[in-house]
Each structure stands twice: as structure tokens, then as C-alpha cells.
CSV table of C-alpha atoms and ligand atoms in Angstrom, one decimal:
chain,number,residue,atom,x,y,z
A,1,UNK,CA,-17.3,111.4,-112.1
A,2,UNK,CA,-15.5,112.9,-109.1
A,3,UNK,CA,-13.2,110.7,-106.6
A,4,UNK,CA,-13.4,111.1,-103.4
A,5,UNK,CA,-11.1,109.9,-100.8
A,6,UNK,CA,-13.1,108.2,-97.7
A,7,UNK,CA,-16.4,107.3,-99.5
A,8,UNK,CA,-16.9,103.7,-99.1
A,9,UNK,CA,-20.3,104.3,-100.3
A,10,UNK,CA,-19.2,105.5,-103.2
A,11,UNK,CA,-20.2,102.8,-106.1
A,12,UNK,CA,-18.1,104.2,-108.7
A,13,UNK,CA,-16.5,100.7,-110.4
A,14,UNK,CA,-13.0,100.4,-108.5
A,15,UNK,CA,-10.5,97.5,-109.2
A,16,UNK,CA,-11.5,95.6,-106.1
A,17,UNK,CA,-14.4,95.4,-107.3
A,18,UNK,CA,-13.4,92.7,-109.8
A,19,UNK,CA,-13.7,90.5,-106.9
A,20,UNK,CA,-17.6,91.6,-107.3
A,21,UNK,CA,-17.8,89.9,-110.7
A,22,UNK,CA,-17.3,86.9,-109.3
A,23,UNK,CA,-20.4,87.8,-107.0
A,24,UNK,CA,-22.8,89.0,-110.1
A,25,UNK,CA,-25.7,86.8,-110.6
A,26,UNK,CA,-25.8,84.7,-114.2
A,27,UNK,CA,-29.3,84.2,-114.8
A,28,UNK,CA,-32.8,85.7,-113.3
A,29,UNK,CA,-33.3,83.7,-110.9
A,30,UNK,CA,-30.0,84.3,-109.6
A,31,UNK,CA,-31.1,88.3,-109.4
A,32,UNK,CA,-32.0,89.0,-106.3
A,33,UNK,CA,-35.5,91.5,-105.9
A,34,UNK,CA,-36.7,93.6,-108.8
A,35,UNK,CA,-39.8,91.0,-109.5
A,36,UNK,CA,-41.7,92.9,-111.3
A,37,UNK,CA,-38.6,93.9,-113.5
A,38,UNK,CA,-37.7,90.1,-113.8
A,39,UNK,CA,-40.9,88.6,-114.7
A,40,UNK,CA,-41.4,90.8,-117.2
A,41,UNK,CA,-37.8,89.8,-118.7
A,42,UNK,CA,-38.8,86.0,-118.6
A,43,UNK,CA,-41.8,86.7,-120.4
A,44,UNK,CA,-39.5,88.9,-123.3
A,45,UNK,CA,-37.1,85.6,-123.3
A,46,UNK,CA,-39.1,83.2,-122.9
A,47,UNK,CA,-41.2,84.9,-126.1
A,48,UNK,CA,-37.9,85.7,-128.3
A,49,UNK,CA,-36.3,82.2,-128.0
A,50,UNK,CA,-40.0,80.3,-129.0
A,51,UNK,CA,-39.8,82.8,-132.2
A,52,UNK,CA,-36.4,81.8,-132.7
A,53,UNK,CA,-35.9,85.7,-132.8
A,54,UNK,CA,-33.7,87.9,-131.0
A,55,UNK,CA,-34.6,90.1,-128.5
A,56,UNK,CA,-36.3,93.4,-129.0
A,57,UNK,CA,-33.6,96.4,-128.2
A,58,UNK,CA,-33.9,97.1,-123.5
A,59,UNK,CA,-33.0,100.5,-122.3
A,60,UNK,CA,-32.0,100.0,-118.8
A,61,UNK,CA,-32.4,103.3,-116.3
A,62,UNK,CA,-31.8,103.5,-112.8
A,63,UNK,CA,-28.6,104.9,-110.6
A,64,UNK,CA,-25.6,103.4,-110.3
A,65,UNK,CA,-25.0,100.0,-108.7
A,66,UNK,CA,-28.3,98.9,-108.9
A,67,UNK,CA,-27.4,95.7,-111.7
A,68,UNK,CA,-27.9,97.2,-115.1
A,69,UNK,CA,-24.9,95.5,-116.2
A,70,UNK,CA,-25.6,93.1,-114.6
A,71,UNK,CA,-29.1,92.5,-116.1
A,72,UNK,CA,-27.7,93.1,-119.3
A,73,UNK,CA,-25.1,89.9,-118.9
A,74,UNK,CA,-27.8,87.6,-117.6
A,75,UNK,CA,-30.3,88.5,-121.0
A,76,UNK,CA,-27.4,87.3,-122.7
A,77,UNK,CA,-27.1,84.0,-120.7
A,78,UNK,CA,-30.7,83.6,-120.9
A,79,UNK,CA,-30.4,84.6,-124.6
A,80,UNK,CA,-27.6,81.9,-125.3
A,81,UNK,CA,-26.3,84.6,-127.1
A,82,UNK,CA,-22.6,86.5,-127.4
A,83,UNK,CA,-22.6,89.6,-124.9
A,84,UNK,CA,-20.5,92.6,-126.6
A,85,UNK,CA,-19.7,95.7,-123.7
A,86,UNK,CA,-18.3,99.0,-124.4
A,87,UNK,CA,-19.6,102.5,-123.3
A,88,UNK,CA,-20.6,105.7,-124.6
A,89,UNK,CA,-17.3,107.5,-124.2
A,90,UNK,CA,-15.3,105.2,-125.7
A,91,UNK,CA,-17.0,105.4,-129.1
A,92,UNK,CA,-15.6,108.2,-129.9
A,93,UNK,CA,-15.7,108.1,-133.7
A,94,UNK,CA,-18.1,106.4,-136.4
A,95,UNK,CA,-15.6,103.5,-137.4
A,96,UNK,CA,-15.5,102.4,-133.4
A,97,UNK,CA,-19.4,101.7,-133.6
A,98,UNK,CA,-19.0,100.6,-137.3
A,99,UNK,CA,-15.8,98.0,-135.5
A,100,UNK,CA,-18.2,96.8,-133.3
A,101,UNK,CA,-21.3,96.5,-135.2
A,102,UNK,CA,-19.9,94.7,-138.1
A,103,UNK,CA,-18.0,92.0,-135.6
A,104,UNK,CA,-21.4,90.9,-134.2
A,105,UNK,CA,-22.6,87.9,-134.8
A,106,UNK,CA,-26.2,86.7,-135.1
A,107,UNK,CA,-28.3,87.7,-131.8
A,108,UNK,CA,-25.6,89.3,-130.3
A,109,UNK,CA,-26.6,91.3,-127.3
A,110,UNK,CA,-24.6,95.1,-127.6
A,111,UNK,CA,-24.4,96.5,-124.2
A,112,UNK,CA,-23.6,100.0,-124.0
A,113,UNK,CA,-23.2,102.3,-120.9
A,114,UNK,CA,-23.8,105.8,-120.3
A,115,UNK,CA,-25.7,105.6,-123.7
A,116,UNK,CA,-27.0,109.2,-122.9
A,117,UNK,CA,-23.2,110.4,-123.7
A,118,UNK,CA,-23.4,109.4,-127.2
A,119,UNK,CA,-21.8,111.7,-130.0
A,120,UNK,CA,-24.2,113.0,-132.3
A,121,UNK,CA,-22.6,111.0,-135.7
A,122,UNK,CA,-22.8,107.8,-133.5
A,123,UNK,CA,-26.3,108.2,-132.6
A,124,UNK,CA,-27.1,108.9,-135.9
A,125,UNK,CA,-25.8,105.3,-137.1
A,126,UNK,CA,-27.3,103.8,-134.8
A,127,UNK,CA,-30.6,104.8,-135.1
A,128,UNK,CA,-29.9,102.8,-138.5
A,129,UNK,CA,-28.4,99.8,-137.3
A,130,UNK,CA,-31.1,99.4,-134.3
A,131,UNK,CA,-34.1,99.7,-137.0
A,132,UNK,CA,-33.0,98.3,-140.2
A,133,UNK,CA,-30.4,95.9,-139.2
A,134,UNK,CA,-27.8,97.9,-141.8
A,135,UNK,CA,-24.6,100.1,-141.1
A,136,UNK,CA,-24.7,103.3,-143.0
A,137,UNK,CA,-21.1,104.3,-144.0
A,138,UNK,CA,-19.4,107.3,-146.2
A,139,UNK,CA,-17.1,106.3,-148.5
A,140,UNK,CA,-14.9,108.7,-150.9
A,141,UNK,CA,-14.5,112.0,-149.4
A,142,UNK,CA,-15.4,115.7,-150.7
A,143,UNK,CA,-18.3,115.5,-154.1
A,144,UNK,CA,-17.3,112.1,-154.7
A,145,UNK,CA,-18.4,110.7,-151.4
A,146,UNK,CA,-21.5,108.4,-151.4
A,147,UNK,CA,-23.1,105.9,-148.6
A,148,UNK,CA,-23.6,102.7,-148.9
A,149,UNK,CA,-25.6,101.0,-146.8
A,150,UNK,CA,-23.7,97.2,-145.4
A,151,UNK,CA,-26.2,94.9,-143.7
A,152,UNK,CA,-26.1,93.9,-140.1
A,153,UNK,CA,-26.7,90.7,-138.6
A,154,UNK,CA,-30.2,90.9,-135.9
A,155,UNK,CA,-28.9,91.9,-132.9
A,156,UNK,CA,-30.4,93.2,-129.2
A,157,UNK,CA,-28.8,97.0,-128.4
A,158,UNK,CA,-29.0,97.2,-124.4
A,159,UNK,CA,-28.7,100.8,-123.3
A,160,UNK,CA,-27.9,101.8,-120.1
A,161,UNK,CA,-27.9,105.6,-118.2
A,162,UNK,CA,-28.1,106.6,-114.7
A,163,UNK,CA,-29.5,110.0,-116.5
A,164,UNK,CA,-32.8,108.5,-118.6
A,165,UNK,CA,-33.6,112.4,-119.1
A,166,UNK,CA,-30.7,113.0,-121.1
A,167,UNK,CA,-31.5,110.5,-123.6
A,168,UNK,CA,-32.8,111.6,-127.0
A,169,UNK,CA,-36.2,111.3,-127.6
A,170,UNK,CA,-35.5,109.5,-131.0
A,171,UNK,CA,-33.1,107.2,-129.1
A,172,UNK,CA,-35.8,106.3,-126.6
A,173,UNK,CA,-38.2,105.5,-129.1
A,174,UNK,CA,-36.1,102.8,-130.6
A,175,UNK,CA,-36.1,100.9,-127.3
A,176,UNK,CA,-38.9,98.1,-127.1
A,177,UNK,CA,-38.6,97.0,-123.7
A,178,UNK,CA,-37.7,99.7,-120.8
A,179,UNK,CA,-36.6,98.7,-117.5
A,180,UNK,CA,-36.5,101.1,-114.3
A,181,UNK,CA,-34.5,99.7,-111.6
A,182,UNK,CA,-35.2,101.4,-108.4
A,183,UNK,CA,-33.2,101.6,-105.0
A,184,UNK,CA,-33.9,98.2,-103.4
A,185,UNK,CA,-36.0,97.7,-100.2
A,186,UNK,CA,-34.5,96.7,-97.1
A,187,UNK,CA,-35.8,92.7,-97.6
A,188,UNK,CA,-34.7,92.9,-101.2
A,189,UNK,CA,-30.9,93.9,-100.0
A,190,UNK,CA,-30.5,91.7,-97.1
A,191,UNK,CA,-31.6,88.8,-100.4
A,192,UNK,CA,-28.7,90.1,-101.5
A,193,UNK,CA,-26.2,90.2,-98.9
A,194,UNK,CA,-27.4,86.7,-97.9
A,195,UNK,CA,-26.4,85.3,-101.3
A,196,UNK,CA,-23.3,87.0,-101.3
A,197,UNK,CA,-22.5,85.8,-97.8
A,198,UNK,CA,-23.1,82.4,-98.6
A,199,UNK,CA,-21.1,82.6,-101.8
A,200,UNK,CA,-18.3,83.7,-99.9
A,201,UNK,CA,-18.5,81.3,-97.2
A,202,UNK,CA,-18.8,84.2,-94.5
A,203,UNK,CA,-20.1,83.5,-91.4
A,204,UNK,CA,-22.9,86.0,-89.6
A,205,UNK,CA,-25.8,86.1,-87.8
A,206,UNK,CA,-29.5,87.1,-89.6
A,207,UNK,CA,-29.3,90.4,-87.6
A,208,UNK,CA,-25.9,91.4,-88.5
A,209,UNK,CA,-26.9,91.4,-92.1
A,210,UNK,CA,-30.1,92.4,-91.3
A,211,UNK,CA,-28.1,96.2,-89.8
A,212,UNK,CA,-25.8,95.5,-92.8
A,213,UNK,CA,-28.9,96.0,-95.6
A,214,UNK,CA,-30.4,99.5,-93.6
A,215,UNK,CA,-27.2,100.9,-94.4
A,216,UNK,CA,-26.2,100.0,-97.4
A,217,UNK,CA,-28.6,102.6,-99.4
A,218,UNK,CA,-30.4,100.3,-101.6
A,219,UNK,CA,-27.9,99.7,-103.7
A,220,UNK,CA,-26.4,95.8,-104.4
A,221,UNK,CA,-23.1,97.2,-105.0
A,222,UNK,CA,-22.7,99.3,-102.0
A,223,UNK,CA,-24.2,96.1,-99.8
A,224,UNK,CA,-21.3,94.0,-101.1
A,225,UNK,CA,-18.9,96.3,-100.9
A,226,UNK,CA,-19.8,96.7,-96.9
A,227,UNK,CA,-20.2,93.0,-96.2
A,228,UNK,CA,-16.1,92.6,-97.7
A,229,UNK,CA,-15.4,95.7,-95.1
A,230,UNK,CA,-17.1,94.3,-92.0
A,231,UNK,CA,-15.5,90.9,-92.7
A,232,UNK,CA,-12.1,92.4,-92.8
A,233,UNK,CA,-13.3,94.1,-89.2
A,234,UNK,CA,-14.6,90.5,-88.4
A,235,UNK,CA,-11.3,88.5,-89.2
A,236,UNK,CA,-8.8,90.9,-87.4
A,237,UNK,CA,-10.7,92.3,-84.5
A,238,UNK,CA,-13.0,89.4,-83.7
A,239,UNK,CA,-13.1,85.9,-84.4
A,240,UNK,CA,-14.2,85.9,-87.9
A,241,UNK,CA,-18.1,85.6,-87.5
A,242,UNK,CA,-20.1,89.2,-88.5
A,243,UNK,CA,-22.3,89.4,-85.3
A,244,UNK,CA,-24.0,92.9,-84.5
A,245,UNK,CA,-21.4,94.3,-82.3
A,246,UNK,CA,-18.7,93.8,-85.2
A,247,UNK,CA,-21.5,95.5,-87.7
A,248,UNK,CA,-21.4,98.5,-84.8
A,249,UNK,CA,-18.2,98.7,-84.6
A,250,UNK,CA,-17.1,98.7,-88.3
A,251,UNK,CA,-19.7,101.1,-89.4
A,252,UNK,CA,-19.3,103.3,-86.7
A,253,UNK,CA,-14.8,103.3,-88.0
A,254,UNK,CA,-16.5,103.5,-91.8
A,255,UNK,CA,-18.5,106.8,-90.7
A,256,UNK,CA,-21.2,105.4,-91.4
A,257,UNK,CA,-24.6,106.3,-89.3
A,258,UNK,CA,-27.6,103.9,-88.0
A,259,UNK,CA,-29.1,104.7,-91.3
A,260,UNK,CA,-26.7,104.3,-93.5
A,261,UNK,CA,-25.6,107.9,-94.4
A,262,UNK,CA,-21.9,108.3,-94.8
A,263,UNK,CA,-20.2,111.3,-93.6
A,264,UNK,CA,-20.7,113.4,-97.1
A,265,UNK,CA,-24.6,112.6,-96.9
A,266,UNK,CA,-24.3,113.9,-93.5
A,267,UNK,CA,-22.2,117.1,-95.2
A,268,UNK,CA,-24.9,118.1,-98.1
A,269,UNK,CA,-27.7,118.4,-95.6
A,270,UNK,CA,-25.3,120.7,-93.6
A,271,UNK,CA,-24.6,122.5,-96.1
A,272,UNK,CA,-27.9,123.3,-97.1
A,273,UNK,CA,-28.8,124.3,-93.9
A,274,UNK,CA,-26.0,126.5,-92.7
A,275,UNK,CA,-25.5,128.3,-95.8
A,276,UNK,CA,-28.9,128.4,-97.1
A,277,UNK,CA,-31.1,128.1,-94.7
A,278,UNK,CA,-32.6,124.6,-95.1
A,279,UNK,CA,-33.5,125.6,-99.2
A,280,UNK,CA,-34.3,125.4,-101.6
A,281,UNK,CA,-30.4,126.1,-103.1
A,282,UNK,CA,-30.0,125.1,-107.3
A,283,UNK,CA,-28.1,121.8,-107.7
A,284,UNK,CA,-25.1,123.6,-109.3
A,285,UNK,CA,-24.8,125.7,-106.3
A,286,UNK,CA,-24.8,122.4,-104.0
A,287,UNK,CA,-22.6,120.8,-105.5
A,288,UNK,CA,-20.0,123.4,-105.7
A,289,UNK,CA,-20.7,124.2,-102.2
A,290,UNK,CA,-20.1,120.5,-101.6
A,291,UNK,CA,-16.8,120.3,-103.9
A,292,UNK,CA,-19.0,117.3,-105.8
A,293,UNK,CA,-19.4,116.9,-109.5
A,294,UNK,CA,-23.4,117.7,-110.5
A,295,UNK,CA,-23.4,113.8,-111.9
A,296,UNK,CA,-22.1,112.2,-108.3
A,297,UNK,CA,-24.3,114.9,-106.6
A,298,UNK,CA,-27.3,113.8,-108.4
A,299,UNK,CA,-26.8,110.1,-109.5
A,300,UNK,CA,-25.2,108.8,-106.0
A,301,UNK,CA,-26.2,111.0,-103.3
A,302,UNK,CA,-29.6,112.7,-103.7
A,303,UNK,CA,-31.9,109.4,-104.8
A,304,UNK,CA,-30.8,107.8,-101.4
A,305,UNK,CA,-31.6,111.0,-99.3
A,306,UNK,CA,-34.7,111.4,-100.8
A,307,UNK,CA,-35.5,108.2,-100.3
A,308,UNK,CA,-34.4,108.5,-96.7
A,309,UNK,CA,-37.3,111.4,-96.7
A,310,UNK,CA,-34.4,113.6,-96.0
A,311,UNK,CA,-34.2,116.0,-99.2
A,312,UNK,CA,-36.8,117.2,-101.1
A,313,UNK,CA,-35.8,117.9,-105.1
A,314,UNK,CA,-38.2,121.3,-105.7
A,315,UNK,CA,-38.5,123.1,-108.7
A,316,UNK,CA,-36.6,125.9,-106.9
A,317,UNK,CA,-33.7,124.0,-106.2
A,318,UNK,CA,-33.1,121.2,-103.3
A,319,UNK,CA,-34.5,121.3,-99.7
A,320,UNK,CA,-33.6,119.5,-96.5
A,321,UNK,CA,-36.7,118.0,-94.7
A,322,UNK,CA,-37.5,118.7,-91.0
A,323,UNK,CA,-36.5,115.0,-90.4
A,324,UNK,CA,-32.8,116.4,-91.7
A,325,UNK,CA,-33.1,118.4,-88.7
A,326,UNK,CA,-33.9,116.1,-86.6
A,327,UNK,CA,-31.4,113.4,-87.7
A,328,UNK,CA,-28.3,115.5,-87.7
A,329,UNK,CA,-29.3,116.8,-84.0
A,330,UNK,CA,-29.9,120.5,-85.7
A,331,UNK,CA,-32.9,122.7,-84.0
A,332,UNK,CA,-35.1,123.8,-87.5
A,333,UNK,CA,-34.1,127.7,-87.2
A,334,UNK,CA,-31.1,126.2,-89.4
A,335,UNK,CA,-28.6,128.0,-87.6
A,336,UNK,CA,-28.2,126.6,-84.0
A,337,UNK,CA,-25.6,123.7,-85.3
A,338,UNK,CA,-22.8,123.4,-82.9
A,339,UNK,CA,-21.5,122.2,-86.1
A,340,UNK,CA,-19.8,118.8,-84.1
A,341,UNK,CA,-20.5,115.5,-85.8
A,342,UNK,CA,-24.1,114.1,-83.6
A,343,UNK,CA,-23.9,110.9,-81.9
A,344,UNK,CA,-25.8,108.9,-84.1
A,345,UNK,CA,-24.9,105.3,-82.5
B,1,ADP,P1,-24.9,99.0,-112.6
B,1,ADP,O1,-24.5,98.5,-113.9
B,1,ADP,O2,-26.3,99.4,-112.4
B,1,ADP,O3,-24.0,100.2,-112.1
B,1,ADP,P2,-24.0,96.4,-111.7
B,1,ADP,O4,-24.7,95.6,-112.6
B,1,ADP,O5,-22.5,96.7,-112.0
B,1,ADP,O6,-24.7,97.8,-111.5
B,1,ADP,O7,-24.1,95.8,-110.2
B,1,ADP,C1,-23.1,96.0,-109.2
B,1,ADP,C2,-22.9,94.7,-108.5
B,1,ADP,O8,-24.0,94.5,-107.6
B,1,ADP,C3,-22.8,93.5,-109.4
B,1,ADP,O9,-21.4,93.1,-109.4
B,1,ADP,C4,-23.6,92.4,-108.7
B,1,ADP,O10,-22.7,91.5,-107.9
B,1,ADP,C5,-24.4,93.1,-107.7
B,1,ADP,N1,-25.8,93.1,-108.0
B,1,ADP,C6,-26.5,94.0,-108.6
B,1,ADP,N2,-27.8,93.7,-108.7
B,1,ADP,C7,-28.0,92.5,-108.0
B,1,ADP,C8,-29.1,91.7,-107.7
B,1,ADP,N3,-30.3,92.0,-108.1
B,1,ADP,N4,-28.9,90.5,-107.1
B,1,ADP,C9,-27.6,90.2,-106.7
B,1,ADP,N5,-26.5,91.0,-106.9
B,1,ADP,C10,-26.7,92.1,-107.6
């Protein structure tokens, strides 16, 4: 995915977020919202370890931020089991997977990200190793090549994808369990925040984090990520404590508006307004237009402004809402923007 400079939104995996780790939950009942998702998951656990078996294979969907991996860790707490991470693009030929798959040990759970960017060969294998527990290898090369087939100790394959469309049918079909993750709700993030306050040790007031979860787009990671910023607002501008003001103030210096749209949100509904009337304009087109990669377009920015009630995904292409209009200040002929920034504190 694209970089961009001033998005602190932006949940793309940056090295402070190692200071996050120590913030990611270890078992269920650590993971904050998603009950449906986690009662499900104690029942699967709960069910595997009375059969003494291991797991059944989870796909994990939903955009970034939301805790796949972090789902994926806790399964293997819950599990008792070893907890193996790589990602699609790093396997980039058959004897990576084969490295992996034939260090595993019994009940190991594989996690592996981006699993819709598998190679072709890889996928292939392990369509194999997912159903029959064996590692199909070549060896010899040319007419004297033959495979032989090297068996696997019972493990758990956790996939992951912020693009569940792009995932092979076949591939899908191997999955027994499938979990969604959606954006969270507003309660669900201020769970969050709270735990992550008190882990901390930060001091702030229910309504601060209560401001603090409507803008941090549903996401865990981008909630975090904003509670470490308005600290740092708290500790040198103020005495410490996160009380509302200090929330104002540091989201209003972070760009970010009363409802949690950051100043490129605020940039892609403009867009589509001045130079295409409102919509419906292809997601290609956008996100040129934007200077955004398709994948950030679509995986970061579009669920939350859909969400918001702002965007509308058509099968023409993508189309601002009249509540676009009226959040941005814009009247909805789509061309009366004085094209300054609204006041929108
Ligand atoms: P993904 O793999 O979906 O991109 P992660 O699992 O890396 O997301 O989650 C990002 C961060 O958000 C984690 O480090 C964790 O601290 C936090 N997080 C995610 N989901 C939850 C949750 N349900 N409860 C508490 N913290 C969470």
C-alpha cells in the first residue's frame, strides 16, 4: 500500500506500533466487542480441546486494524498451541511454504496474512497440506522428476485478507470456520480505549474517550494510535489528564473533524464532487484522482465513509451522499465549493 505523509488515521503497521503489541489482547475475553464473533470461537475451542483435536482451518476477513492478527494469536493461547506468522508475499517460492510447513509441530496454528496474494504453486500445496495433512514435493527435475508426498503434522491454517473477494473459491472452501470482523460501534471502541487507557496508566475523563471513540473510525488500531497522540497533547500542553478540551484541541492540530474524518476523507468526497459531479466516478479513476493506491482507497478509506452514510459504492462507480454535502459545508449543485477547509469544530 501507498504512504502517506499526515495520515494518522492511516492503520498501515508502523514501528511505533510495536508499542501496540504490548496493548494486544491474549485471550477472548481480553478482546474487546465482536460477541458474536467471540462466542462462536469459544464454542470452536472449547469443542477442539475436549476432542483433543486441533482446530478446524479460520479464514479471518474484515479491513485493516480491526484484530485479525490479533484473533489469530489469542486461538493460539486459547489453543495452548505454537503460533507460526508469515504472509502471503513473503512466500515467494514452494520451498518457503514447504520451510514452514515441515517445521510445525503438532497443532500448530499457521497464520498467514494477505492470504488472497498467494502465488499460484503455493496455493496449490496448500490446498494439500490444509486437507490431507501431507506436503506434496517434486523431486528430480526434467522426465525423471516424480512427487512424493511427506506427511504433515495436524495443524490449524489461519488466513487472513482485507480483500475476501479475491480469495479463490477452492481456497475458501477449505476454511471450516469464517470470521467477518466488522468496523466496531462506538460502545465497542470506547471498550477498547478504556482498556488501553488503563493498561497504560493514562488518566482521562469517560467523555474524553467517549469524543476519542466517534473518531477513531471503528477501528482498534486507529483508537490506540489516537489515545498515544492526545496523551502526548495532554503531557506537554496540559497537565497530563485527557479531559475534552485537550481531545478538541489535539484533533482539531491532527485534522481530524467532529466525526472522525481526517483531512484525505474530507479530500475524496471533494473530489468527487468537484470533478464529477457528486458520481458515480469508477474506483480506479478515484483513486488516481486522489493520488491513492486502489487497495488503501478501498480497504482504509471507503468502508468508514460508507459507514459514515457519506459514500455510496454503486455498480457505476462511487457516489457522495447528500449528507457529504452537508458535512463538508458544500450546497448539492456540486459546484458552489469555495473550496476552503469548513469549520467543522
Ligand atoms: P489486523 O490484523 O486486522 O490488521 P490487528 O490484530 O493487528 O489488526 O489489531 C491492531 C491492534 O488493535 C492490536 O495491536 C490490538 O492492540 C488492537 N485490537 C484489535 N482488536 C482489538 C479488540 N477487539 N480489543 C482490544 N484491542 C484490539
Amino acid at each position: 500500500m501507498d504512504e502517506f505523509e499526515d495520515g494518522i488515521l492511516n492503520n498501515e503497521l508502523r514501528d511505533e506500533d510495536q508499542f501496540e503489541v504490548r496493548l494486544r489482547p491474549q485471550k477472548l475475553d481480553e478482546f474487546q466487542g465482536q460477541t458474536a464473533v467471540k462466542d462462536n470461537l469459544k464454542v470452536f475451542v472449547t469443542a477442539a480441546l475436549g476432542r483433543d483435536a486441533p482446530l478446524d482451518h479460520v479464514f479471518l476477513s474484515g479491513p485493516p486494524g480491526l484484530g485479525k492478527t490479533t484473533l489469530a494469536g489469542i486461538l493460539a493461547h486459547e489453543m495452548g498451541a505454537e503460533f507460526k506468522v508469515t504472509s502471503a508475499p513473503a512466500l515467494e517460492k514452494p520451498k518457503d511454504l514447504a520451510g514452514l510447513l515441515t517445521s510445525m509441530s503438532e497443532g500448530t496454528l499457521f497464520f498467514i496474512d494477505e492470504i488472497h496474494r498467494l502465488r499460484p504453486a503455493i496455493e496449490e500445496m496448500l490446498y494439500i497440506a490444509m486437507e490431507d495433512y501431507e506436503l506434496d514435493w517434486i523431486i528430480g527435475q526434467g522426465p525423471a522428476a516424480r512427487n512424493i508426498r511427506i506427511p504433515l503434522p495436524p495443524f490449524t491454517l489461519l488466513g487472513a485478507t482485507t480483500k475476501p473477494g479475491k480469495v479463490a473459491g477452492p481456497l475458501y472452501s477449505r476454511f471450516g470456520i469464517t470470521v467477518r470482523l466488522e468496523l466496531y460501534s462506538e460502545e465497542e471502541i470506547l471498550l477498547v480505549l478504556q482498556r488501553s487507557a488503563r493498561l497504560l496508566g493514562i488518566r482521562c475523563s469517560d467523555e474524553a474517550l467517549r469524543m476519542l471513540a466517534r473518531s477513531s473510525r471503528g477501528t482498534p488500531r486507529v483508537a490506540n494510535r489516537l489515545l498515544r497522540r492526545v496523551r502526548d497533547f495532554a503531557e506537554v500542553l496540559h497537565d497530563g489528564t485527557i479531559e475534552e478540551p485537550v481531545v478538541t484541541h489535539a484533533l482539531k492540530r491532527l485534522y481530524i473533524d467532529s466525526i472522525g474524518l481526517e483531512r484525505h476523507d474530507r479530500e475524496i468526497l471533494k473530489t468527487i464532487i468537484r470533478n464529477y459531479g457528486g458520481g458515480p466516478v469508477g474506483a480506479e479513476t478515484l483513486a488516481i484522482s486522489v493520488g491513492e493506491s486502489i487497495d488503501t482507497l478501498e480497504d482504509f478509506y471507503e468502508p468508514f465513509l460508507i459507514r459514515s452514510g457519506l459514500l455510496k459504492r454503486t455498480p457505476r462507480g462511487r457516489m457522495v451522499t447528500p449528507q457529504a454535502y452537508a458535512h463538508l459545508g458544500i450546497a448539492h449543485t456540486g459546484t458552489e465549493d469555495n473550496g476552503n477547509e469548513p469549520l467543522l469544530f
